[in-house]
Coordinates of C-alpha atoms in Angstrom, one line a residue:
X139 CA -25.3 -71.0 -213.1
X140 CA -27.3 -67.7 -213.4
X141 CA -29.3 -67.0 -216.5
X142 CA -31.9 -63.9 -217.1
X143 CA -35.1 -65.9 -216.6
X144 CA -34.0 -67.4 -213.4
X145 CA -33.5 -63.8 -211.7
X146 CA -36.3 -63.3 -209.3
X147 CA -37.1 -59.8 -208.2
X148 CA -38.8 -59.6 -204.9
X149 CA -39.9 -56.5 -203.2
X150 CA -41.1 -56.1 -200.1
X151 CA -42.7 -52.9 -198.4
X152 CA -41.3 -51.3 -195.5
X153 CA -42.9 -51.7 -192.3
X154 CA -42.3 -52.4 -188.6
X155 CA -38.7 -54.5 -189.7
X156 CA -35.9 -52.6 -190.6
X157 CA -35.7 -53.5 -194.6
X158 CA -37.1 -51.0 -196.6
X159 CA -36.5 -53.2 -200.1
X160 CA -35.4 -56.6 -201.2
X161 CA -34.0 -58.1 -204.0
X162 CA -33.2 -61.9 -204.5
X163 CA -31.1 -63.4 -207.1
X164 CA -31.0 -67.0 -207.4
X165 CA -28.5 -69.1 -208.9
X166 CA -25.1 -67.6 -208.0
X167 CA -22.8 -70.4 -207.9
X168 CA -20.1 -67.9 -206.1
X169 CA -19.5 -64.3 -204.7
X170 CA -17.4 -62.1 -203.8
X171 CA -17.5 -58.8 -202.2
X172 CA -15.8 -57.0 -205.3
X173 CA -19.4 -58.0 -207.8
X174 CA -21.3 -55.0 -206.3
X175 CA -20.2 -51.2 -206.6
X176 CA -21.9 -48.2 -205.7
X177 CA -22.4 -45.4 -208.1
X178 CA -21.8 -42.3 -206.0
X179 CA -22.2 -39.0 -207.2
X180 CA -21.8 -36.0 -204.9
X181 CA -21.3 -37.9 -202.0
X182 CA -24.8 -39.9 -202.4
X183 CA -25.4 -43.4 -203.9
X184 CA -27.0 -42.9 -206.6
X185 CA -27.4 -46.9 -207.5
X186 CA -25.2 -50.2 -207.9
X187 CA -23.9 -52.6 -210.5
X188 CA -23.3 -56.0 -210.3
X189 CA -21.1 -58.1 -212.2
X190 CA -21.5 -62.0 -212.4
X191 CA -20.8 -65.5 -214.2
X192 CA -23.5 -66.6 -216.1
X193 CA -24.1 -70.1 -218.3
X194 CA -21.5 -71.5 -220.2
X195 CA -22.0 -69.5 -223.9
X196 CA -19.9 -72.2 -226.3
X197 CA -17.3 -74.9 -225.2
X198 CA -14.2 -72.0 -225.4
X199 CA -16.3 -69.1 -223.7
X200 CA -18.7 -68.2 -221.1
X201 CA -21.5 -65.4 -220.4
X202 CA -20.8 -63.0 -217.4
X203 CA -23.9 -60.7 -216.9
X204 CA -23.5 -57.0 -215.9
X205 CA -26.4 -55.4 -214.2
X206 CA -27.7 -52.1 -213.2
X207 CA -29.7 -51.1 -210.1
X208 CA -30.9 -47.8 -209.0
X209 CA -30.8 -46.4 -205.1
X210 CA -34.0 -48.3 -204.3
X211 CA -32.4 -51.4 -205.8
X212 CA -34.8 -51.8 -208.8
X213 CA -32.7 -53.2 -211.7
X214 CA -32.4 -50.7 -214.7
X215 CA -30.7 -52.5 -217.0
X216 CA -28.5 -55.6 -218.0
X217 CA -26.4 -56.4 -220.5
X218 CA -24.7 -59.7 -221.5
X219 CA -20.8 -60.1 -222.1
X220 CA -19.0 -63.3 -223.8
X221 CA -15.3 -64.1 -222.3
X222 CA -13.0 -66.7 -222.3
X223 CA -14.1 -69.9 -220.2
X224 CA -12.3 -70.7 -216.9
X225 CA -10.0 -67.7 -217.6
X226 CA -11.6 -64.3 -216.6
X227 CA -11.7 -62.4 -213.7
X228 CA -12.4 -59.0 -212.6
X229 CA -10.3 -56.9 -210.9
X230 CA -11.8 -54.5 -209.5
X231 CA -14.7 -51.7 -211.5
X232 CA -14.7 -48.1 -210.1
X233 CA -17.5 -45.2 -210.7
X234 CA -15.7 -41.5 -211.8
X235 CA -19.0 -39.3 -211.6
X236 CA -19.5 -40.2 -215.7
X237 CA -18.1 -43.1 -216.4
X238 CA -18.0 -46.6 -215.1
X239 CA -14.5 -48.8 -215.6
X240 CA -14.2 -52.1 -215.4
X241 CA -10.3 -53.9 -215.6
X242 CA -10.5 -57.6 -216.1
X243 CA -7.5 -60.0 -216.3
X244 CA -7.1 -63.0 -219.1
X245 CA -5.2 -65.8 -217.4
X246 CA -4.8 -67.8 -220.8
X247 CA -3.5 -64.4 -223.0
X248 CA -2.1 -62.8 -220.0
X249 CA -3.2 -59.5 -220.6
X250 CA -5.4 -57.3 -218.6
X251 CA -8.6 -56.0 -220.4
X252 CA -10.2 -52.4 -219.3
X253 CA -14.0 -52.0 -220.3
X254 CA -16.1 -48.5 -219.5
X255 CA -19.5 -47.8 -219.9
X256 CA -22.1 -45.5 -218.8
X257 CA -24.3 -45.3 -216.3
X258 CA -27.1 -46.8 -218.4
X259 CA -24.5 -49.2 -219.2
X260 CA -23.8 -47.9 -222.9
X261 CA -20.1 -49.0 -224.0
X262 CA -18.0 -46.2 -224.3
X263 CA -14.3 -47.7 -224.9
X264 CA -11.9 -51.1 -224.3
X265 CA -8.2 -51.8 -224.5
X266 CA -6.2 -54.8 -224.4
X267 CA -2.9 -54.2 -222.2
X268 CA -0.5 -57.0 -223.3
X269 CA 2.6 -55.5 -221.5
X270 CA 2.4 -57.7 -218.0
X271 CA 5.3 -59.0 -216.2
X272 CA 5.6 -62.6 -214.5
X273 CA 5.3 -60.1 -211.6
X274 CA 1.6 -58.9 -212.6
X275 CA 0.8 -62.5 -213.1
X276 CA 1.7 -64.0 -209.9
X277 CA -0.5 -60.8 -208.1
X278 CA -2.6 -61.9 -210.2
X279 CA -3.1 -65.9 -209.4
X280 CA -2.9 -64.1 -205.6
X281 CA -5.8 -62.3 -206.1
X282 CA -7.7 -65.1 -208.1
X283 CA -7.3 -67.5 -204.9
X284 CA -9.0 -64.2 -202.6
X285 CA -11.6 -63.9 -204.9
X286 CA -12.8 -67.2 -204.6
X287 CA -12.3 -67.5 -201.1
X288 CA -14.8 -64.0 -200.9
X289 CA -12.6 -61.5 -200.1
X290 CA -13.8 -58.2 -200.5
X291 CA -10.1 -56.7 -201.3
X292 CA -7.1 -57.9 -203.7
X293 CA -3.4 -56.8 -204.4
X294 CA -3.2 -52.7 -204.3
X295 CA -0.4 -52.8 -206.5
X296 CA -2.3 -53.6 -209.3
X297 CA -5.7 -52.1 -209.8
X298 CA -7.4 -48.6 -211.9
X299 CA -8.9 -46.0 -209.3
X300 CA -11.6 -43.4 -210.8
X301 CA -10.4 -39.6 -211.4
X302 CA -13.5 -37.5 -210.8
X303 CA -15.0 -36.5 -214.1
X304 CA -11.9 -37.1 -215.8
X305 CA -11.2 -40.9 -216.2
X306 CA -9.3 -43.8 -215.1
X307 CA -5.9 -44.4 -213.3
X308 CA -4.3 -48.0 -213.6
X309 CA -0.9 -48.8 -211.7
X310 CA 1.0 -51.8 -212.3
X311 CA 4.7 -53.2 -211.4
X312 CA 7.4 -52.1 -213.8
X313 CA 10.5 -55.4 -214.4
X314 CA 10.5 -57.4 -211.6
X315 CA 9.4 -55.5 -208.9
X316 CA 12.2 -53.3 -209.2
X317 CA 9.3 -50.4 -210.2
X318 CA 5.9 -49.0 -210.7
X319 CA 4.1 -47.2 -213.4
X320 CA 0.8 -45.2 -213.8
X321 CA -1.2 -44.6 -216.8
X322 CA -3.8 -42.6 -217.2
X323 CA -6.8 -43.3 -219.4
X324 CA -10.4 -40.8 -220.2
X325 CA -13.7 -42.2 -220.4
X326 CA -13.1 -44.1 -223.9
X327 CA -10.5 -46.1 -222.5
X328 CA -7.8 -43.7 -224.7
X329 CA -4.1 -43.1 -223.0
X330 CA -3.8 -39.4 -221.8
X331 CA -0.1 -39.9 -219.9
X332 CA 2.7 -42.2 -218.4
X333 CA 4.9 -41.9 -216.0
X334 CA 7.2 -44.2 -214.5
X335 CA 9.8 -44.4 -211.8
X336 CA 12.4 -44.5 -214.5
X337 CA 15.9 -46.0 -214.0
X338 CA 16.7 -46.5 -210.6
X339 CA 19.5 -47.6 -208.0
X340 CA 16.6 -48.2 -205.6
X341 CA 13.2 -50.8 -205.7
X342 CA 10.0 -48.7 -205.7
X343 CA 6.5 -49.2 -205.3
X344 CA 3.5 -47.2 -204.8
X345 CA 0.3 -47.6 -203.1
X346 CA -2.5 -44.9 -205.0
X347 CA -4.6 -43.7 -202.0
X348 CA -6.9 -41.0 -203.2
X349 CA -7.8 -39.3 -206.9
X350 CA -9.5 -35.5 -206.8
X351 CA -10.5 -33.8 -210.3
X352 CA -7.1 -32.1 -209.7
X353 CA -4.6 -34.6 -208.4
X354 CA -3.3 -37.8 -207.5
X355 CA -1.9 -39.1 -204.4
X356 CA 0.0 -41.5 -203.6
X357 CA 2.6 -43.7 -201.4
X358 CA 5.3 -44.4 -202.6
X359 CA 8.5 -46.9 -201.0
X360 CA 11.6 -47.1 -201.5
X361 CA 14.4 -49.7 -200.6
X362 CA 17.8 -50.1 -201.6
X363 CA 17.7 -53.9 -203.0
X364 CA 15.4 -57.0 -203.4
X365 CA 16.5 -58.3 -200.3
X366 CA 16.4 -54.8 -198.4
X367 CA 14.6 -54.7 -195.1
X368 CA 15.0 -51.0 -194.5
X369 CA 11.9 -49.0 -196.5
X370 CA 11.9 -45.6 -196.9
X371 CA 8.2 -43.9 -197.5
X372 CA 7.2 -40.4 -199.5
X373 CA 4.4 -38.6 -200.4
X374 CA 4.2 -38.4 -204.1
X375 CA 1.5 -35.8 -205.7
X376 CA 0.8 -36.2 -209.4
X377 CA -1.1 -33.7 -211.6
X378 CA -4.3 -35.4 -212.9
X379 CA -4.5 -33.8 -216.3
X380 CA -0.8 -34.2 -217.4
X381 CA 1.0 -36.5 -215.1
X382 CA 3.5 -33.9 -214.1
X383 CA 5.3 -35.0 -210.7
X384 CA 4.1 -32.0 -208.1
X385 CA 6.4 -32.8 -205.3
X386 CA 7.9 -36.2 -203.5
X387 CA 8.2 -35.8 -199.9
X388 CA 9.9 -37.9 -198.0
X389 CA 7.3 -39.3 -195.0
X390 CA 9.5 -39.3 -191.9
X391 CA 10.1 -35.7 -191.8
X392 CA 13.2 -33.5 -191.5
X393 CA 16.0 -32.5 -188.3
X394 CA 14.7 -33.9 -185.2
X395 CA 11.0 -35.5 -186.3
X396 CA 10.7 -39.1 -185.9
X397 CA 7.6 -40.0 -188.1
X398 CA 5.4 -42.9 -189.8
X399 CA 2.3 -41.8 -192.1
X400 CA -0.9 -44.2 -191.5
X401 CA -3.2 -41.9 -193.6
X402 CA -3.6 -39.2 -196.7
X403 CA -6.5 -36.9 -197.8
X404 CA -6.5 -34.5 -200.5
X405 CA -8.6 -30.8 -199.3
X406 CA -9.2 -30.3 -202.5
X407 CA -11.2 -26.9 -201.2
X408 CA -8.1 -25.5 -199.8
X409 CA -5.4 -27.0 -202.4
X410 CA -4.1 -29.0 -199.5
X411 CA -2.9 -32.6 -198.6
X412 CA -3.6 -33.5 -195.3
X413 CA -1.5 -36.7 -193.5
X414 CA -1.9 -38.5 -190.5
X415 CA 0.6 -40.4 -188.5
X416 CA 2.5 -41.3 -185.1
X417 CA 5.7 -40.0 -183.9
X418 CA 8.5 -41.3 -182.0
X419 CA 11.3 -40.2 -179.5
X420 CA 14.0 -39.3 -181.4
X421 CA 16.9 -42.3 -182.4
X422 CA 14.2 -44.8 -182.6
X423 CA 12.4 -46.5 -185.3
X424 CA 9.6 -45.1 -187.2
X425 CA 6.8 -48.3 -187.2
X426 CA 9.3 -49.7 -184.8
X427 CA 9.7 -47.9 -181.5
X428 CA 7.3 -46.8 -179.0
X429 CA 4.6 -44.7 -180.8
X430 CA 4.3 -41.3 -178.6
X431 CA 1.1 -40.0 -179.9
X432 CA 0.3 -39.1 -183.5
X433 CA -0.1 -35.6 -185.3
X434 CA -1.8 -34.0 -188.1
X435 CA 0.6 -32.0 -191.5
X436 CA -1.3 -30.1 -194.0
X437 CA 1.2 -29.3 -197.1
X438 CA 0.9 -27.0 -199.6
X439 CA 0.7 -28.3 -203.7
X440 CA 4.0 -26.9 -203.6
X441 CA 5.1 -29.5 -201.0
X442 CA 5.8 -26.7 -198.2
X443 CA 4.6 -27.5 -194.8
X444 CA 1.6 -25.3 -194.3
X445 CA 0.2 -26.5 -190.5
X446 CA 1.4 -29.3 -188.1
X447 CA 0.2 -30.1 -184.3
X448 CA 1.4 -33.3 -182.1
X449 CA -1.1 -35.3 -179.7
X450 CA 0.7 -37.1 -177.3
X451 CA -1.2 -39.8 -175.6
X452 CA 0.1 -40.0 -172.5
X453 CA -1.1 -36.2 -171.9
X454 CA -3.7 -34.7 -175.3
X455 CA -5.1 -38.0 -176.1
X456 CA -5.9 -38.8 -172.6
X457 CA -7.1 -35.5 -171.2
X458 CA -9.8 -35.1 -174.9
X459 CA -10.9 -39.2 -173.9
X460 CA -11.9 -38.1 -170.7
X461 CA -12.2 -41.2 -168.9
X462 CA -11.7 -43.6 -171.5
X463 CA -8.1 -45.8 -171.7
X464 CA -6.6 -46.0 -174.9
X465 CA -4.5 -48.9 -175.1
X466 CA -1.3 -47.3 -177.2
X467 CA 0.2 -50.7 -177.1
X468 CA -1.5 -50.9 -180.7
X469 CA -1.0 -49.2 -184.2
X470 CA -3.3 -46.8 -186.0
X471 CA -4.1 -47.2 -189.4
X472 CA -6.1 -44.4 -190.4
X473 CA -9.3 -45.3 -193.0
X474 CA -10.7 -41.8 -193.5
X475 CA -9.9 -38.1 -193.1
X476 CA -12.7 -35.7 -193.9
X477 CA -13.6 -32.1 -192.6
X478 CA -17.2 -31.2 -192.3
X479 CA -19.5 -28.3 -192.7
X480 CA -18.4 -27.5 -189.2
X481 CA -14.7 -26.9 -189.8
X482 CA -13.8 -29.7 -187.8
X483 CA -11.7 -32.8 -189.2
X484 CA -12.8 -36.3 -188.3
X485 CA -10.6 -39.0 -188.6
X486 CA -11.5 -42.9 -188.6
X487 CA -9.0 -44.9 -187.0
X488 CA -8.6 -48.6 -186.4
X489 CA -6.5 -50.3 -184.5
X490 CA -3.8 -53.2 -184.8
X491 CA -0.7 -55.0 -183.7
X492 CA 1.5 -57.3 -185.3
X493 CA 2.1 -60.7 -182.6
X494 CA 4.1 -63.8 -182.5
X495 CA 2.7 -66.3 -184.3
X496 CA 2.7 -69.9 -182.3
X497 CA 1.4 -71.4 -186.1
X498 CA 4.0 -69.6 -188.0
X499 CA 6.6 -70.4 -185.4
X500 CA 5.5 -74.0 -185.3
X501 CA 5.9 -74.4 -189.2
X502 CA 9.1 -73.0 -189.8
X503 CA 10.3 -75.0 -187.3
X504 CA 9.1 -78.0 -189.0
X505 CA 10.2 -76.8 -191.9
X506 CA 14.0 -76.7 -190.7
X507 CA 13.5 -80.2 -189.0
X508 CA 12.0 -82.1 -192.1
X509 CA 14.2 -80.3 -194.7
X510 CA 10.9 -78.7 -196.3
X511 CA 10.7 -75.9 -199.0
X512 CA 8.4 -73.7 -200.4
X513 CA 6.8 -70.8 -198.9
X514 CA 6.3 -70.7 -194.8
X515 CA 3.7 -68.8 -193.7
X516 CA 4.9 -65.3 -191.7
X517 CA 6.2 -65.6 -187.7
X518 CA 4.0 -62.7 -187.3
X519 CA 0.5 -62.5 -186.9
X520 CA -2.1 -59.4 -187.2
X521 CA -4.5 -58.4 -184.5
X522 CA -7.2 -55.9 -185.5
X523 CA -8.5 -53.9 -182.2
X524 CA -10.9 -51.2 -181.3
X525 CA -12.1 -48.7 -183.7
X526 CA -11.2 -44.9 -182.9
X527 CA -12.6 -41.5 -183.6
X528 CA -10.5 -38.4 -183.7
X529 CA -11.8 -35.4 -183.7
X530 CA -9.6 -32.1 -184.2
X531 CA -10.8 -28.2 -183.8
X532 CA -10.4 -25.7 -187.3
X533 CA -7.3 -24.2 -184.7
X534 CA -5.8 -28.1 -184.7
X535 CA -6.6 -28.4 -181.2
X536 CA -7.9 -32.0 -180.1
X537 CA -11.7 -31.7 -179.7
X538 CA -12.1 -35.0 -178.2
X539 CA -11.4 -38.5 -178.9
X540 CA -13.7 -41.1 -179.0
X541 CA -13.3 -45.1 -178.6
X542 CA -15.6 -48.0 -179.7
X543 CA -14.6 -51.3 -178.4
X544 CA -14.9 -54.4 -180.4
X545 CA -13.9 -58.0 -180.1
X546 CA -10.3 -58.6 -180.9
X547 CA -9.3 -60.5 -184.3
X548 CA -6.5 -62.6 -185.2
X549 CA -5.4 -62.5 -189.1
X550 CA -2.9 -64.1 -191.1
X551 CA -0.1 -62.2 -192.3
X552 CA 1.2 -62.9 -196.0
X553 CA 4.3 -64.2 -195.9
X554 CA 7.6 -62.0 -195.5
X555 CA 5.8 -59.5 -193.3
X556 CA 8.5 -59.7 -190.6
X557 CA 10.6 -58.3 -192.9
X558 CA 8.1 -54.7 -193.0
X559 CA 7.1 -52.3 -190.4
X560 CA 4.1 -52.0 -188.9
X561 CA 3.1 -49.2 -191.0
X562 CA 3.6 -51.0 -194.7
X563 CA 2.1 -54.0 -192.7
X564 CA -0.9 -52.0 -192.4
X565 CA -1.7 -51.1 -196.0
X566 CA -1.2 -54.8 -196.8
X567 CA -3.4 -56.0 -194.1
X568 CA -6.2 -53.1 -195.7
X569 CA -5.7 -54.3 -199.6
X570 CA -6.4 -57.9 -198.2
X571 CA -9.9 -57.0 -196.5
X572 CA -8.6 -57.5 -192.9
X573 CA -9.8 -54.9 -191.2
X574 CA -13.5 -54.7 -189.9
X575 CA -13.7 -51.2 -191.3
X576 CA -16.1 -50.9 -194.5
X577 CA -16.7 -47.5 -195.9
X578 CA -17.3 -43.9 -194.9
X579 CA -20.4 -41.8 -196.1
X580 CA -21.1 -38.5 -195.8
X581 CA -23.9 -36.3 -196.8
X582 CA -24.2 -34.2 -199.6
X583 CA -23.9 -31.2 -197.2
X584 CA -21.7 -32.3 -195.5
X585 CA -23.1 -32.0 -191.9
X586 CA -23.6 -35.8 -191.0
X587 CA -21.7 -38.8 -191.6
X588 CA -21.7 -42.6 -191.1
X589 CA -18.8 -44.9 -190.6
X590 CA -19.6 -48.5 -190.7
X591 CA -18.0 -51.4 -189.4
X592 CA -18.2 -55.3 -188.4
X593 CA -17.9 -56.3 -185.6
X594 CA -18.3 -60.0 -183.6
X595 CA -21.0 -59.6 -180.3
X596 CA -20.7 -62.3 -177.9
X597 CA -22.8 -62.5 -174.7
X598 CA -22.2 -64.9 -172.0
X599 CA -22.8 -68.5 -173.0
X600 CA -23.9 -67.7 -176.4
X601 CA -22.5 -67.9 -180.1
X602 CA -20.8 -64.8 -181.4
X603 CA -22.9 -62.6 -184.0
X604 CA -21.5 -60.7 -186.8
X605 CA -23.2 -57.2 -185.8
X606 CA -22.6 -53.8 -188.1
X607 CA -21.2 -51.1 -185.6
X608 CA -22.2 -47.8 -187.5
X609 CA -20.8 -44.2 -186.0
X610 CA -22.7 -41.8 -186.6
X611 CA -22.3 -37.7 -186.9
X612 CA -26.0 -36.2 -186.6
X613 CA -27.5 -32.9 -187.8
X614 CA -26.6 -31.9 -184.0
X615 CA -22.9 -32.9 -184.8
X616 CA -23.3 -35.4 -181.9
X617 CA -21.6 -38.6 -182.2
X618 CA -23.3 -41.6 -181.1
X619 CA -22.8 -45.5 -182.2
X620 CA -25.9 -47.4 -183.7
X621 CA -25.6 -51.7 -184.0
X622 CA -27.2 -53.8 -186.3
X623 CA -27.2 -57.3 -186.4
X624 CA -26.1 -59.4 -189.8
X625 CA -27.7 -62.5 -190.8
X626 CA -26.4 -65.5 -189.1
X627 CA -27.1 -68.1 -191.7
X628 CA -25.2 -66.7 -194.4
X629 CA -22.5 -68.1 -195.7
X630 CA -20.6 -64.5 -196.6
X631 CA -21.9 -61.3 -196.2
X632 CA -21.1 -57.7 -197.5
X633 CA -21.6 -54.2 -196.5
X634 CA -21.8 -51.1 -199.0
X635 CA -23.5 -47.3 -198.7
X636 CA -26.4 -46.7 -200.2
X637 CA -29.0 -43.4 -200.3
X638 CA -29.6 -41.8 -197.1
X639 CA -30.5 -42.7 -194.1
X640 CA -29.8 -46.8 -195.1
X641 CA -27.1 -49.4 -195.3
X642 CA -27.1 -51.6 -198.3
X643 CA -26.3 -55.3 -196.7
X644 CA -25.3 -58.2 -199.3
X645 CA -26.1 -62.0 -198.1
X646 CA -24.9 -65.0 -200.0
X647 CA -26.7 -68.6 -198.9
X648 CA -24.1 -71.1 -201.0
X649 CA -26.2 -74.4 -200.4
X650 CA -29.1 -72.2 -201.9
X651 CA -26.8 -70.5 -204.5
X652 CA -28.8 -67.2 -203.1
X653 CA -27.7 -63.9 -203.3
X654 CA -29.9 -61.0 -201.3
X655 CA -29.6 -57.4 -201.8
X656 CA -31.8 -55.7 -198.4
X657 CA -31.6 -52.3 -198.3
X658 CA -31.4 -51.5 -193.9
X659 CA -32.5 -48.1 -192.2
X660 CA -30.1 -47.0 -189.9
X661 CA -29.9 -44.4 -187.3
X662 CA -29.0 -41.0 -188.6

């Protein structure tokens, strides 16, 4: 268990290796990707916190230590906090330019706690939010089980995402499942608005995907019952400051489009929300059918159409890859939209599939042989493929696209995904860390950008290495790919931005009960 004295601080000066600073914490019985956050602030990282168990405080409560660390990873400060033993865990802790919130859930109470502070970590506000369904709770026992396996991701239907300047967002299920609400809280943790999706014929749930200082936006689904396998997805925009619903769009279009959304941006220069999606030939299945390409909408905050353009593969995607072969046998889930200094718009695509599972198949068959219950894992199984860059002109005409082939991953699918299309399965698969994609980071400018990944290098007749694949824009607004490799003794290891022109790269060594913050130069 980790106490103050036993932290040990080592630096180390930058030479002929690639770390430029070191720290190493001993004593960390467990970690999980979700204990470090970034403090950004206009685009740059600006430093880090890091939250952790400490010793036990009494027999009822225990000592979780919240720390403080600059861009150069020297520790600024730390502060102690008591909470209940054996039944605390955080849920995720988000930076908002001023403000740092923490939400944590209390197993034994059932309630969920939100904390903020500071960025010298001086307490500004708390509530206690008793009003959680058996719903919340079971997400929340999900999420407990990822977080002690080291998942770097948990259940996006219940989390708080940072409003620029403004405060703190926290979505939740409303009943059963049947709905969703937001609430909206400032700095001191004090409600500003609610909103709800009210009383409904229809099951809803939302996915929040991006806050501005302006607005909120989000994904919403709809479906007409519990058992319901037909879902229905809109574009909802909310106004930050009151909560007012700006428009709900619904996602596969209108007359003769045929479309799926994989990714959302809000420009918040131009008061417009950009989406990104495929499209289909007209009578199939959106997330179903036979993607023909995918195309770029830019709406208005009014919810009018402002700009759209379709890329077909067989004809715009393969004439702007040149001589690279796309294989469109695969989804796209889009991680990032962002248009730079140049005008142009670059979006960060991975891609996957959803397979037969021979496990799955296996053990619903045994379960029908032997009379078994419970729940079966899904007949489906997700495979993560190569990462894609698309690149599109300020007149929406495809400037190139770019691949960057890494080895193909198998992943479990939660139970019931057979039941989705590919395009919900997709935003599950990101909210459970399954993806190799890990963040985006762009310059203050906004002339260069890096988008980092993991990746698994084998060469002939050796063991596979867990290498980071980093695409980078340069100040020539050339694209080029840059490979690191990870450590190959640890026992988990995490990936986060950090000040320019590095990586910040997490090791955990359990038998040691080591944690190692390096700080990597990388290729710019």
């Amino acid at each position: 268990m980790l106490n103050k004295q036993s932290l040990l601080v080592a630096l180390l000066l930058a030479g002929a290796t690639a770390f430029s600073q070191t720290q190493t914490l001993e004593g960390f019985s467990s970690i999980s990707g979700r204990s470090i956050t970034p403090i950004i602030n206009n685009n740059e990282v600006k430093g880090y916190t890091l939250f952790y168990k400490g010793d036990k405080a009494d027999r009822k409560n225990s000592n979780y230590g919240l720390s403080i660390f600059d861009e150069n990873l020297k520790k600024v400060k730390e502060i102690s906090l008591v909470k209940p033993k054996d039944n605390y865990m955080l849920v995720n802790n988000v930076f908002n330019d001023q403000a740092l919130g923490f939400m944590f859930y209390n197993f034994k109470e059932k309630a969920f706690e939100i904390e903020t502070y500071s960025n010298d970590l001086t307490k500004l506000g708390s509530k206690v939010i008793t009003d959680v369904t058996r719903r919340d709770n079971i997400l929340m026992q999900e999420s407990l089980k990822l977080n002690q396996d080291g998942n770097t991701s948990f259940s996006a239907s219940i989390n708080i995402l940072a409003v620029p300047g403004k405060g703190f967002v926290k979505n939740s299920i409303n009943g059963q499942g049947k709905g969703w609400k937001l609430e909206m809280f400032d700095n001191t943790v004090k409600t500003k608005w609610k909103i709800e999706s009210g009383d409904t014929k229809d099951y809803e749930s939302i996915i929040p995907m991006e806050a501005s200082e302006k607005y909120l936006l989000i994904s919403l689904f709809k479906r007409s019952g519990a058992m319901s396998t037909k879902f229905e997805s809109y574009l909802l925009l909310v106004d930050a400051d009151n909560g007012k619903k700006l428009f709900e769009l619904p996602v596969e279009g209108a007359g003769n489009e045929v479309l799926s959304i994989t990714g959302m941006t809000i420009d918040d220069q131009n008061d417009e929300i950009v989406t990104v999606g495929d499209y289909y030939a007209k009578g199939s299945k959106p997330g179903v059918g036979k993607s023909l390409g995918f195309y770029t909408k830019r709406f208005g905050i009014d919810g009018k159409e402002k700009s759209k353009k379709f890329y077909s593969w067989a004809v715009d995607v393969k004439k702007a890859a040149r001589n690279t072969v796309i294989d469109d046998s695969f989804n796209n889930f889009t991680h990032k939209i962002t248009r730079m200094e140049n005008g142009k718009t670059y979006i960060v695509v991975e891609q996957f599939k959803r397979n037969v599972s021979a496990m799955g198949v296996a053990s619903m068959a045994a379960a029908i042989a032997f009379g078994g219950g419970g729940s079966a894992p899904s007949l489906l199984k997700g495979v993560v493929g190569n990462m894609l860059l698309f690149v599109v002109n300020p007149d929406l005409s495809l400037d190139e696209v770019l691949q960057f082939t890494k080895r193909k991953t198998n992943v479990t699918l939660q139970s019931g995904s057979e039941l989705y299309g590919p395009g919900i399965t997709g935003h599950f698969m990101k909210s459970y860390g399954d993806f190799d994609y890990q963040f985006f980071a762009n310059s203050s400018n906004k002339k260069t950008f890096n988008a980092v990944y993991v990746n698994y290098d084998k060469e002939k007749g050796e063991k596979a290495k867990k290498v980071v694949g980093n695409i980078i824009l340069g100040e020539k607004q050339m694209v080029t790919i840059d490979q690191i490799d990870m450590p190959a003794k640890a026992s988990s290891a995490f990936l986060y931005p950090a000040k320019p022109g590095h990586i910040m790269m997490v090791d955990y060594l359990k038998k040691e009960k080591q944690l190692g913050m390096k700080l990597v130069k990388i290729n710019q």
